[in-house]
Amino acid sequence: MQSAPSLTPSQLTPFLLNVAPVLPVFIWGPPGIGKSALVRNFAESVGLPCISLLGSQLAPEDIIGVPQIVDGKSRFCPPTTIAQDRPYCLFLDELNACSQEVQKAFYSLILDRRIGEYQLPEGTIVIGAGNRAEDAAITRPLSSALINRLLHVQLRVSAKDWLKWAGSADIHELVVSYISNRSDHLWSKPPKHEETFSTPRAWEMLSRALHSYGSTATLEEMKTVATGLLTPSHAQQFVAFVKLRERAHDLTAIIKGDASWPEKPDERDILYFLTQQLRDRLIKELPDDESKVRRETRELANRCKELIVLLARISTELAQLVVTETESGATLPAWYTIELARALPRLAMQK
């Protein structure tokens, strides 16, 4: 559903407030980014109970009900989960994991808001959600008839929205601090093979584990938990971040000249994390147009160039990392990459 508009969590709520009362909505998105939680929170915000049906576990009779003889005539009796007496939010989770027969059973419910003789109460809201085919999740193609009965949007991850939520959700300070530094690690595209990967849900689970350990968690224990939840490279860098905090390494202090690059062999993971921090800071603060560089920014650019030269003396491979693109595809401005190539021809040769 690539053509569907893309919304962040903060944009989805007002959208649902305006549209969901009059049209059924389908929310597409990868696993673990908060689709279900957002729908439940939305229902609560409008004062409606939220009743969830999990598409991957439904049979047609779970929707249309079973026949019953009344006064010599048969009628279908819809299940109590659907046949409510007051308005509610009907959340069809994993709707595109349903079989074709179950999808057909939803046709009249979604379009006409009716199952047999039962009519959904006035004010009831119908929202569906599901993963995309490229997410390596359990999905089935939605029939064209069902697609045409729904308004489709895509939910995308927003680190800004997640951090705002985390501030009031008791997310562990180490997790909040790490994502504040590496917002691009909040979510990773699901791998095609069986491997853990980072999502907002995975980071929240890591937070719960860290809270459970309390102050007794060792670095090895943190590594075990993080590796069992996150993209492997993210887990490694999270542990490096914790070590960096413990050993008082700080990129700002290094830039100011109050500290230097860690050079010990057992600090290589810390150096790797600091290098990525430096690259991300330069990407955020350096404008694409060199003519728009202000004095303070020029001073930062020059100082970081000196640091990259020093870094190359420790590890050419890590210095090369500065000029490579991030996981999200972001890169240093071209003009600064040229300056680095002049200062370090080896980087230009390897790029």
mmCIF file of C-alpha atoms in Angstrom:
data_model
loop_
_atom_site.group_PDB
_atom_site.id
_atom_site.type_symbol
_atom_site.label_atom_id
_atom_site.label_comp_id
_atom_site.label_asym_id
_atom_site.label_seq_id
_atom_site.Cartn_x
_atom_site.Cartn_y
_atom_site.Cartn_z
ATOM 1 C CA MET A 1 0.000 0.000 0.000
ATOM 2 C CA GLN A 2 2.776 2.385 -1.009
ATOM 3 C CA SER A 3 0.343 4.990 -2.312
ATOM 4 C CA ALA A 4 -1.291 5.534 1.093
ATOM 5 C CA PRO A 5 -0.339 8.784 2.873
ATOM 6 C CA SER A 6 2.230 8.502 5.662
ATOM 7 C CA LEU A 7 1.522 9.888 9.151
ATOM 8 C CA THR A 8 3.512 10.083 12.393
ATOM 9 C CA PRO A 9 1.868 9.079 15.698
ATOM 10 C CA SER A 10 1.225 12.729 16.598
ATOM 11 C CA GLN A 11 -0.473 13.248 13.224
ATOM 12 C CA LEU A 12 -2.520 10.040 13.373
ATOM 13 C CA THR A 13 -4.576 10.962 16.461
ATOM 14 C CA PRO A 14 -6.121 14.186 15.081
ATOM 15 C CA PHE A 15 -6.648 12.405 11.763
ATOM 16 C CA LEU A 16 -8.639 9.655 13.482
ATOM 17 C CA LEU A 17 -10.613 12.200 15.499
ATOM 18 C CA ASN A 18 -11.838 13.820 12.300
ATOM 19 C CA VAL A 19 -12.170 10.847 9.954
ATOM 20 C CA ALA A 20 -12.779 7.651 11.929
ATOM 21 C CA PRO A 21 -16.273 8.659 13.178
ATOM 22 C CA VAL A 22 -17.527 8.741 9.573
ATOM 23 C CA LEU A 23 -15.235 6.345 7.663
ATOM 24 C CA PRO A 24 -13.564 3.000 8.478
ATOM 25 C CA VAL A 25 -9.775 3.445 8.518
ATOM 26 C CA PHE A 26 -6.979 0.941 7.883
ATOM 27 C CA ILE A 27 -3.535 1.674 9.381
ATOM 28 C CA TRP A 28 -0.566 0.055 7.639
ATOM 29 C CA GLY A 29 2.842 -0.235 9.254
ATOM 30 C CA PRO A 30 5.653 -2.585 10.283
ATOM 31 C CA PRO A 31 5.532 -4.597 13.513
ATOM 32 C CA GLY A 32 6.314 -2.967 16.826
ATOM 33 C CA ILE A 33 5.726 0.702 16.000
ATOM 34 C CA GLY A 34 2.641 1.169 18.185
ATOM 35 C CA LYS A 35 -0.355 0.766 15.865
ATOM 36 C CA SER A 36 -2.444 -1.145 18.417
ATOM 37 C CA ALA A 37 -1.525 1.121 21.335
ATOM 38 C CA LEU A 38 -2.385 4.230 19.336
ATOM 39 C CA VAL A 39 -5.830 2.871 18.461
ATOM 40 C CA ARG A 40 -6.524 1.928 22.095
ATOM 41 C CA ASN A 41 -5.386 5.371 23.274
ATOM 42 C CA PHE A 42 -7.545 7.016 20.623
ATOM 43 C CA ALA A 43 -10.606 5.056 21.742
ATOM 44 C CA GLU A 44 -9.961 6.053 25.336
ATOM 45 C CA SER A 45 -9.576 9.709 24.339
ATOM 46 C CA VAL A 46 -13.055 9.741 22.763
ATOM 47 C CA GLY A 47 -14.619 7.827 25.637
ATOM 48 C CA LEU A 48 -15.286 4.575 23.794
ATOM 49 C CA PRO A 49 -14.433 1.046 24.944
ATOM 50 C CA CYS A 50 -12.029 -0.650 22.524
ATOM 51 C CA ILE A 51 -12.862 -4.205 21.466
ATOM 52 C CA SER A 52 -10.086 -5.917 19.511
ATOM 53 C CA LEU A 53 -10.401 -8.826 17.107
ATOM 54 C CA LEU A 54 -7.183 -10.487 15.986
ATOM 55 C CA GLY A 55 -7.486 -11.302 12.295
ATOM 56 C CA SER A 56 -4.972 -14.124 12.295
ATOM 57 C CA GLN A 57 -7.104 -16.040 14.827
ATOM 58 C CA LEU A 58 -10.586 -15.528 13.348
ATOM 59 C CA ALA A 59 -12.952 -17.880 11.573
ATOM 60 C CA PRO A 60 -15.998 -16.592 9.634
ATOM 61 C CA GLU A 61 -18.379 -17.671 12.404
ATOM 62 C CA ASP A 62 -16.458 -15.449 14.851
ATOM 63 C CA ILE A 63 -17.921 -12.527 12.891
ATOM 64 C CA ILE A 64 -21.250 -13.567 11.428
ATOM 65 C CA GLY A 65 -22.087 -15.851 14.350
ATOM 66 C CA VAL A 66 -23.851 -19.210 14.267
ATOM 67 C CA PRO A 67 -27.412 -20.017 13.146
ATOM 68 C CA GLN A 68 -30.199 -20.375 15.683
ATOM 69 C CA ILE A 69 -33.833 -21.458 15.195
ATOM 70 C CA VAL A 70 -36.277 -18.803 16.389
ATOM 71 C CA ASP A 71 -40.023 -19.358 15.831
ATOM 72 C CA GLY A 72 -39.256 -21.949 13.190
ATOM 73 C CA LYS A 73 -36.918 -19.665 11.302
ATOM 74 C CA SER A 74 -33.133 -19.636 11.293
ATOM 75 C CA ARG A 75 -31.190 -16.493 12.088
ATOM 76 C CA PHE A 76 -27.530 -15.802 12.682
ATOM 77 C CA CYS A 77 -26.579 -14.632 16.143
ATOM 78 C CA PRO A 78 -23.424 -12.481 16.050
ATOM 79 C CA PRO A 79 -20.946 -12.995 18.909
ATOM 80 C CA THR A 80 -21.211 -10.805 21.995
ATOM 81 C CA THR A 81 -17.809 -9.281 21.275
ATOM 82 C CA ILE A 82 -19.371 -7.538 18.258
ATOM 83 C CA ALA A 83 -23.048 -7.321 19.217
ATOM 84 C CA GLN A 84 -22.771 -4.548 21.799
ATOM 85 C CA ASP A 85 -25.629 -2.401 23.091
ATOM 86 C CA ARG A 86 -23.676 0.857 23.154
ATOM 87 C CA PRO A 87 -21.199 2.511 20.770
ATOM 88 C CA TYR A 88 -17.610 1.290 20.883
ATOM 89 C CA CYS A 89 -14.368 1.220 18.885
ATOM 90 C CA LEU A 90 -14.074 -2.031 16.945
ATOM 91 C CA PHE A 91 -10.377 -2.620 16.290
ATOM 92 C CA LEU A 92 -9.675 -5.201 13.591
ATOM 93 C CA ASP A 93 -6.026 -5.924 14.324
ATOM 94 C CA GLU A 94 -4.021 -7.902 11.745
ATOM 95 C CA LEU A 95 -7.000 -7.589 9.391
ATOM 96 C CA ASN A 96 -4.826 -8.465 6.402
ATOM 97 C CA ALA A 97 -3.787 -11.724 8.096
ATOM 98 C CA CYS A 98 -7.359 -13.035 7.689
ATOM 99 C CA SER A 99 -8.254 -15.768 5.259
ATOM 100 C CA GLN A 100 -10.298 -14.813 2.208
ATOM 101 C CA GLU A 101 -13.414 -16.296 3.830
ATOM 102 C CA VAL A 102 -12.973 -14.132 6.918
ATOM 103 C CA GLN A 103 -12.346 -11.067 4.757
ATOM 104 C CA LYS A 104 -15.674 -11.694 3.017
ATOM 105 C CA ALA A 105 -17.395 -11.909 6.390
ATOM 106 C CA PHE A 106 -16.189 -8.377 7.126
ATOM 107 C CA TYR A 107 -17.651 -6.854 3.948
ATOM 108 C CA SER A 108 -21.058 -5.859 5.311
ATOM 109 C CA LEU A 109 -19.713 -5.077 8.776
ATOM 110 C CA ILE A 110 -17.233 -2.529 7.411
ATOM 111 C CA LEU A 111 -19.347 -0.994 4.635
ATOM 112 C CA ASP A 112 -22.919 -1.252 5.939
ATOM 113 C CA ARG A 113 -22.019 -1.537 9.645
ATOM 114 C CA ARG A 114 -24.312 -4.523 9.812
ATOM 115 C CA ILE A 115 -24.090 -8.283 10.395
ATOM 116 C CA GLY A 116 -27.293 -10.043 9.432
ATOM 117 C CA GLU A 117 -30.027 -8.350 11.436
ATOM 118 C CA TYR A 118 -27.605 -6.728 13.877
ATOM 119 C CA GLN A 119 -26.719 -3.050 13.275
ATOM 120 C CA LEU A 120 -23.673 -1.510 14.925
ATOM 121 C CA PRO A 121 -24.752 1.120 17.475
ATOM 122 C CA GLU A 122 -24.740 4.707 16.253
ATOM 123 C CA GLY A 123 -21.361 6.300 17.059
ATOM 124 C CA THR A 124 -19.377 3.046 16.749
ATOM 125 C CA ILE A 125 -15.951 3.443 15.103
ATOM 126 C CA VAL A 126 -14.269 0.757 12.983
ATOM 127 C CA ILE A 127 -10.473 0.786 12.609
ATOM 128 C CA GLY A 128 -8.287 -1.890 11.050
ATOM 129 C CA ALA A 129 -4.515 -2.317 11.117
ATOM 130 C CA GLY A 130 -1.927 -4.641 9.674
ATOM 131 C CA ASN A 131 1.659 -5.191 8.666
ATOM 132 C CA ARG A 132 2.935 -4.822 5.122
ATOM 133 C CA ALA A 133 3.996 -7.662 2.845
ATOM 134 C CA GLU A 134 7.636 -6.513 2.943
ATOM 135 C CA ASP A 135 7.737 -6.790 6.757
ATOM 136 C CA ALA A 136 8.207 -10.580 6.741
ATOM 137 C CA ALA A 137 5.081 -10.880 8.911
ATOM 138 C CA ILE A 138 2.030 -13.091 8.430
ATOM 139 C CA THR A 139 -0.023 -11.282 5.793
ATOM 140 C CA ARG A 140 -2.438 -12.120 3.007
ATOM 141 C CA PRO A 141 -3.452 -9.896 0.106
ATOM 142 C CA LEU A 142 -6.522 -7.839 0.905
ATOM 143 C CA SER A 143 -9.298 -8.375 -1.611
ATOM 144 C CA SER A 144 -10.039 -5.398 -3.831
ATOM 145 C CA ALA A 145 -13.569 -5.296 -2.403
ATOM 146 C CA LEU A 146 -12.207 -4.922 1.130
ATOM 147 C CA ILE A 147 -9.551 -2.390 0.120
ATOM 148 C CA ASN A 148 -12.254 -0.244 -1.451
ATOM 149 C CA ARG A 149 -14.289 -0.250 1.773
ATOM 150 C CA LEU A 150 -11.522 1.382 3.844
ATOM 151 C CA LEU A 151 -9.560 4.634 3.981
ATOM 152 C CA HIS A 152 -5.856 3.714 4.043
ATOM 153 C CA VAL A 153 -2.951 5.449 5.800
ATOM 154 C CA GLN A 154 0.570 4.387 6.731
ATOM 155 C CA LEU A 155 2.053 4.918 10.180
ATOM 156 C CA ARG A 156 5.721 5.849 10.283
ATOM 157 C CA VAL A 157 8.080 6.007 13.245
ATOM 158 C CA SER A 158 8.920 9.396 14.728
ATOM 159 C CA ALA A 159 11.718 9.564 17.300
ATOM 160 C CA LYS A 160 10.464 12.996 18.388
ATOM 161 C CA ASP A 161 6.997 11.620 19.130
ATOM 162 C CA TRP A 162 8.420 8.533 20.847
ATOM 163 C CA LEU A 163 10.750 10.532 23.095
ATOM 164 C CA LYS A 164 7.873 12.812 24.075
ATOM 165 C CA TRP A 165 5.840 9.740 24.995
ATOM 166 C CA ALA A 166 8.782 8.118 26.792
ATOM 167 C CA GLY A 167 9.108 11.123 29.082
ATOM 168 C CA SER A 168 5.755 10.290 30.684
ATOM 169 C CA ALA A 169 5.888 6.503 30.336
ATOM 170 C CA ASP A 170 8.666 5.674 32.827
ATOM 171 C CA ILE A 171 11.033 4.513 30.078
ATOM 172 C CA HIS A 172 14.461 3.764 31.529
ATOM 173 C CA GLU A 173 16.809 6.722 31.502
ATOM 174 C CA LEU A 174 19.510 4.797 29.636
ATOM 175 C CA VAL A 175 17.075 3.986 26.816
ATOM 176 C CA VAL A 176 15.806 7.575 26.583
ATOM 177 C CA SER A 177 19.343 8.944 26.593
ATOM 178 C CA TYR A 178 20.510 6.496 23.923
ATOM 179 C CA ILE A 179 17.609 7.203 21.548
ATOM 180 C CA SER A 180 18.127 10.937 22.125
ATOM 181 C CA ASN A 181 21.654 10.441 20.789
ATOM 182 C CA ARG A 182 20.826 7.835 18.117
ATOM 183 C CA SER A 183 17.276 8.538 16.982
ATOM 184 C CA ASP A 184 17.952 6.553 13.782
ATOM 185 C CA HIS A 185 18.204 3.395 15.913
ATOM 186 C CA LEU A 186 14.611 3.586 17.179
ATOM 187 C CA TRP A 187 13.435 1.416 14.295
ATOM 188 C CA SER A 188 15.053 -0.975 11.828
ATOM 189 C CA LYS A 189 13.485 -2.527 8.769
ATOM 190 C CA PRO A 190 12.449 -6.124 9.609
ATOM 191 C CA PRO A 191 15.114 -8.545 8.316
ATOM 192 C CA LYS A 192 14.255 -11.232 5.793
ATOM 193 C CA HIS A 193 15.694 -13.938 8.039
ATOM 194 C CA GLU A 194 15.078 -14.856 11.689
ATOM 195 C CA GLU A 195 16.876 -12.127 13.621
ATOM 196 C CA THR A 196 15.922 -9.605 16.273
ATOM 197 C CA PHE A 197 15.406 -6.034 15.104
ATOM 198 C CA SER A 198 14.888 -2.666 16.764
ATOM 199 C CA THR A 199 11.397 -1.204 17.124
ATOM 200 C CA PRO A 200 9.773 1.178 19.615
ATOM 201 C CA ARG A 201 8.227 -1.937 21.182
ATOM 202 C CA ALA A 202 11.651 -3.604 21.535
ATOM 203 C CA TRP A 203 13.131 -0.514 23.215
ATOM 204 C CA GLU A 204 10.174 -0.372 25.620
ATOM 205 C CA MET A 205 10.759 -4.059 26.432
ATOM 206 C CA LEU A 206 14.446 -3.342 27.064
ATOM 207 C CA SER A 207 13.386 -0.549 29.413
ATOM 208 C CA ARG A 208 11.176 -2.942 31.381
ATOM 209 C CA ALA A 209 14.034 -5.427 31.704
ATOM 210 C CA LEU A 210 16.444 -2.728 32.909
ATOM 211 C CA HIS A 211 13.913 -1.521 35.475
ATOM 212 C CA SER A 212 13.527 -5.116 36.662
ATOM 213 C CA TYR A 213 17.291 -5.473 37.180
ATOM 214 C CA GLY A 214 17.463 -2.127 38.954
ATOM 215 C CA SER A 215 20.948 -0.842 39.718
ATOM 216 C CA THR A 216 22.395 -4.374 39.876
ATOM 217 C CA ALA A 217 22.557 -4.979 36.098
ATOM 218 C CA THR A 218 26.051 -5.695 34.849
ATOM 219 C CA LEU A 219 27.268 -4.799 31.380
ATOM 220 C CA GLU A 220 27.169 -8.463 30.439
ATOM 221 C CA GLU A 221 23.551 -8.756 31.577
ATOM 222 C CA MET A 222 22.620 -5.614 29.664
ATOM 223 C CA LYS A 223 24.315 -7.047 26.590
ATOM 224 C CA THR A 224 22.341 -10.285 26.913
ATOM 225 C CA VAL A 225 18.999 -8.473 27.151
ATOM 226 C CA ALA A 226 19.784 -5.920 24.438
ATOM 227 C CA THR A 227 21.045 -8.592 22.035
ATOM 228 C CA GLY A 228 17.872 -10.592 22.594
ATOM 229 C CA LEU A 229 15.678 -7.653 21.583
ATOM 230 C CA LEU A 230 17.440 -5.269 19.202
ATOM 231 C CA THR A 231 19.170 -5.206 15.842
ATOM 232 C CA PRO A 232 22.601 -6.760 16.647
ATOM 233 C CA SER A 233 24.589 -3.638 15.752
ATOM 234 C CA HIS A 234 22.222 -1.478 17.825
ATOM 235 C CA ALA A 235 22.583 -3.794 20.816
ATOM 236 C CA GLN A 236 26.373 -3.602 20.533
ATOM 237 C CA GLN A 237 26.301 0.170 20.363
ATOM 238 C CA PHE A 238 23.851 0.452 23.254
ATOM 239 C CA VAL A 239 26.280 -1.467 25.452
ATOM 240 C CA ALA A 240 29.104 0.750 24.201
ATOM 241 C CA PHE A 241 27.002 3.772 25.118
ATOM 242 C CA VAL A 242 26.577 2.462 28.661
ATOM 243 C CA LYS A 243 30.323 1.835 28.920
ATOM 244 C CA LEU A 244 30.952 5.320 27.556
ATOM 245 C CA ARG A 245 28.767 6.792 30.296
ATOM 246 C CA GLU A 246 30.510 4.752 32.986
ATOM 247 C CA ARG A 247 33.962 5.820 31.829
ATOM 248 C CA ALA A 248 32.956 9.456 31.403
ATOM 249 C CA HIS A 249 33.727 9.667 27.690
ATOM 250 C CA ASP A 250 31.829 12.550 26.164
ATOM 251 C CA LEU A 251 31.821 13.770 22.560
ATOM 252 C CA THR A 252 31.184 17.380 23.579
ATOM 253 C CA ALA A 253 34.238 17.279 25.842
ATOM 254 C CA ILE A 254 36.312 15.791 23.002
ATOM 255 C CA ILE A 255 35.186 18.537 20.614
ATOM 256 C CA LYS A 256 36.031 21.212 23.211
ATOM 257 C CA GLY A 257 39.461 19.672 23.722
ATOM 258 C CA ASP A 258 38.792 18.673 27.331
ATOM 259 C CA ALA A 259 39.057 14.965 26.450
ATOM 260 C CA SER A 260 40.533 12.853 23.683
ATOM 261 C CA TRP A 261 39.563 9.835 21.598
ATOM 262 C CA PRO A 262 39.726 6.585 23.624
ATOM 263 C CA GLU A 263 42.621 4.551 22.197
ATOM 264 C CA LYS A 264 42.747 1.383 24.299
ATOM 265 C CA PRO A 265 41.927 -1.871 22.484
ATOM 266 C CA ASP A 266 39.119 -2.670 24.941
ATOM 267 C CA GLU A 267 37.554 0.716 24.193
ATOM 268 C CA ARG A 268 37.157 0.162 20.459
ATOM 269 C CA ASP A 269 33.378 -0.236 20.747
ATOM 270 C CA ILE A 270 33.226 3.096 22.602
ATOM 271 C CA LEU A 271 35.323 4.726 19.885
ATOM 272 C CA TYR A 272 32.975 3.286 17.261
ATOM 273 C CA PHE A 273 29.952 4.778 19.018
ATOM 274 C CA LEU A 274 31.638 8.179 19.441
ATOM 275 C CA THR A 275 32.541 8.174 15.739
ATOM 276 C CA GLN A 276 28.919 7.649 14.789
ATOM 277 C CA GLN A 277 27.889 10.359 17.234
ATOM 278 C CA LEU A 278 30.319 12.755 15.540
ATOM 279 C CA ARG A 279 28.982 11.895 12.091
ATOM 280 C CA ASP A 280 25.378 12.376 13.222
ATOM 281 C CA ARG A 281 26.145 15.724 14.839
ATOM 282 C CA LEU A 282 27.849 16.991 11.694
ATOM 283 C CA ILE A 283 24.930 15.829 9.531
ATOM 284 C CA LYS A 284 22.476 17.665 11.799
ATOM 285 C CA GLU A 285 24.438 20.909 12.177
ATOM 286 C CA LEU A 286 26.169 21.439 8.825
ATOM 287 C CA PRO A 287 23.973 23.008 6.106
ATOM 288 C CA ASP A 288 23.922 21.511 2.616
ATOM 289 C CA ASP A 289 24.832 24.914 1.173
ATOM 290 C CA GLU A 290 28.314 26.030 2.222
ATOM 291 C CA SER A 291 27.357 29.689 1.728
ATOM 292 C CA LYS A 292 24.958 29.367 4.666
ATOM 293 C CA VAL A 293 27.661 28.293 7.130
ATOM 294 C CA ARG A 294 27.801 30.650 10.104
ATOM 295 C CA ARG A 295 30.899 31.405 12.158
ATOM 296 C CA GLU A 296 30.021 29.013 14.991
ATOM 297 C CA THR A 297 29.269 26.250 12.514
ATOM 298 C CA ARG A 298 32.550 26.860 10.669
ATOM 299 C CA GLU A 299 34.431 26.556 13.956
ATOM 300 C CA LEU A 300 32.690 23.248 14.648
ATOM 301 C CA ALA A 301 33.463 21.986 11.126
ATOM 302 C CA ASN A 302 37.149 22.880 11.445
ATOM 303 C CA ARG A 303 37.492 21.367 14.904
ATOM 304 C CA CYS A 304 35.791 18.148 13.812
ATOM 305 C CA LYS A 305 38.086 17.972 10.789
ATOM 306 C CA GLU A 306 41.046 18.013 13.172
ATOM 307 C CA LEU A 307 39.419 15.266 15.239
ATOM 308 C CA ILE A 308 38.814 13.114 12.150
ATOM 309 C CA VAL A 309 42.500 13.466 11.227
ATOM 310 C CA LEU A 310 43.406 12.291 14.741
ATOM 311 C CA LEU A 311 40.861 9.488 14.469
ATOM 312 C CA ALA A 312 42.450 8.298 11.211
ATOM 313 C CA ARG A 313 45.741 7.823 13.050
ATOM 314 C CA ILE A 314 43.956 5.431 15.430
ATOM 315 C CA SER A 315 41.772 3.721 12.838
ATOM 316 C CA THR A 316 41.436 4.560 9.159
ATOM 317 C CA GLU A 317 38.378 2.318 9.062
ATOM 318 C CA LEU A 318 36.558 4.379 11.697
ATOM 319 C CA ALA A 319 37.608 7.653 10.060
ATOM 320 C CA GLN A 320 36.105 6.300 6.853
ATOM 321 C CA LEU A 321 32.853 5.689 8.721
ATOM 322 C CA VAL A 322 32.385 9.438 9.107
ATOM 323 C CA VAL A 323 31.928 9.923 5.360
ATOM 324 C CA THR A 324 29.582 6.945 4.832
ATOM 325 C CA GLU A 325 25.820 7.313 4.885
ATOM 326 C CA THR A 326 23.724 6.430 7.927
ATOM 327 C CA GLU A 327 21.194 3.597 8.024
ATOM 328 C CA SER A 328 18.514 6.125 7.063
ATOM 329 C CA GLY A 329 20.542 7.269 4.029
ATOM 330 C CA ALA A 330 21.719 10.620 5.451
ATOM 331 C CA THR A 331 25.228 11.822 4.522
ATOM 332 C CA LEU A 332 27.589 14.703 5.211
ATOM 333 C CA PRO A 333 27.181 17.760 2.959
ATOM 334 C CA ALA A 334 29.188 17.394 -0.244
ATOM 335 C CA TRP A 335 31.289 20.491 0.458
ATOM 336 C CA TYR A 336 32.448 19.084 3.809
ATOM 337 C CA THR A 337 33.201 15.673 2.335
ATOM 338 C CA ILE A 338 35.467 17.425 -0.202
ATOM 339 C CA GLU A 339 37.263 19.258 2.628
ATOM 340 C CA LEU A 340 37.835 15.957 4.422
ATOM 341 C CA ALA A 341 39.133 14.358 1.227
ATOM 342 C CA ARG A 342 41.688 17.153 0.899
ATOM 343 C CA ALA A 343 42.773 16.740 4.509
ATOM 344 C CA LEU A 344 42.769 12.938 4.326
ATOM 345 C CA PRO A 345 43.266 11.634 0.766
ATOM 346 C CA ARG A 346 43.037 8.074 2.097
ATOM 347 C CA LEU A 347 39.356 8.628 2.887
ATOM 348 C CA ALA A 348 38.665 9.745 -0.657
ATOM 349 C CA MET A 349 40.508 6.715 -2.074
ATOM 350 C CA GLN A 350 38.477 4.288 0.031
ATOM 351 C CA LYS A 351 35.094 5.949 -0.400
#
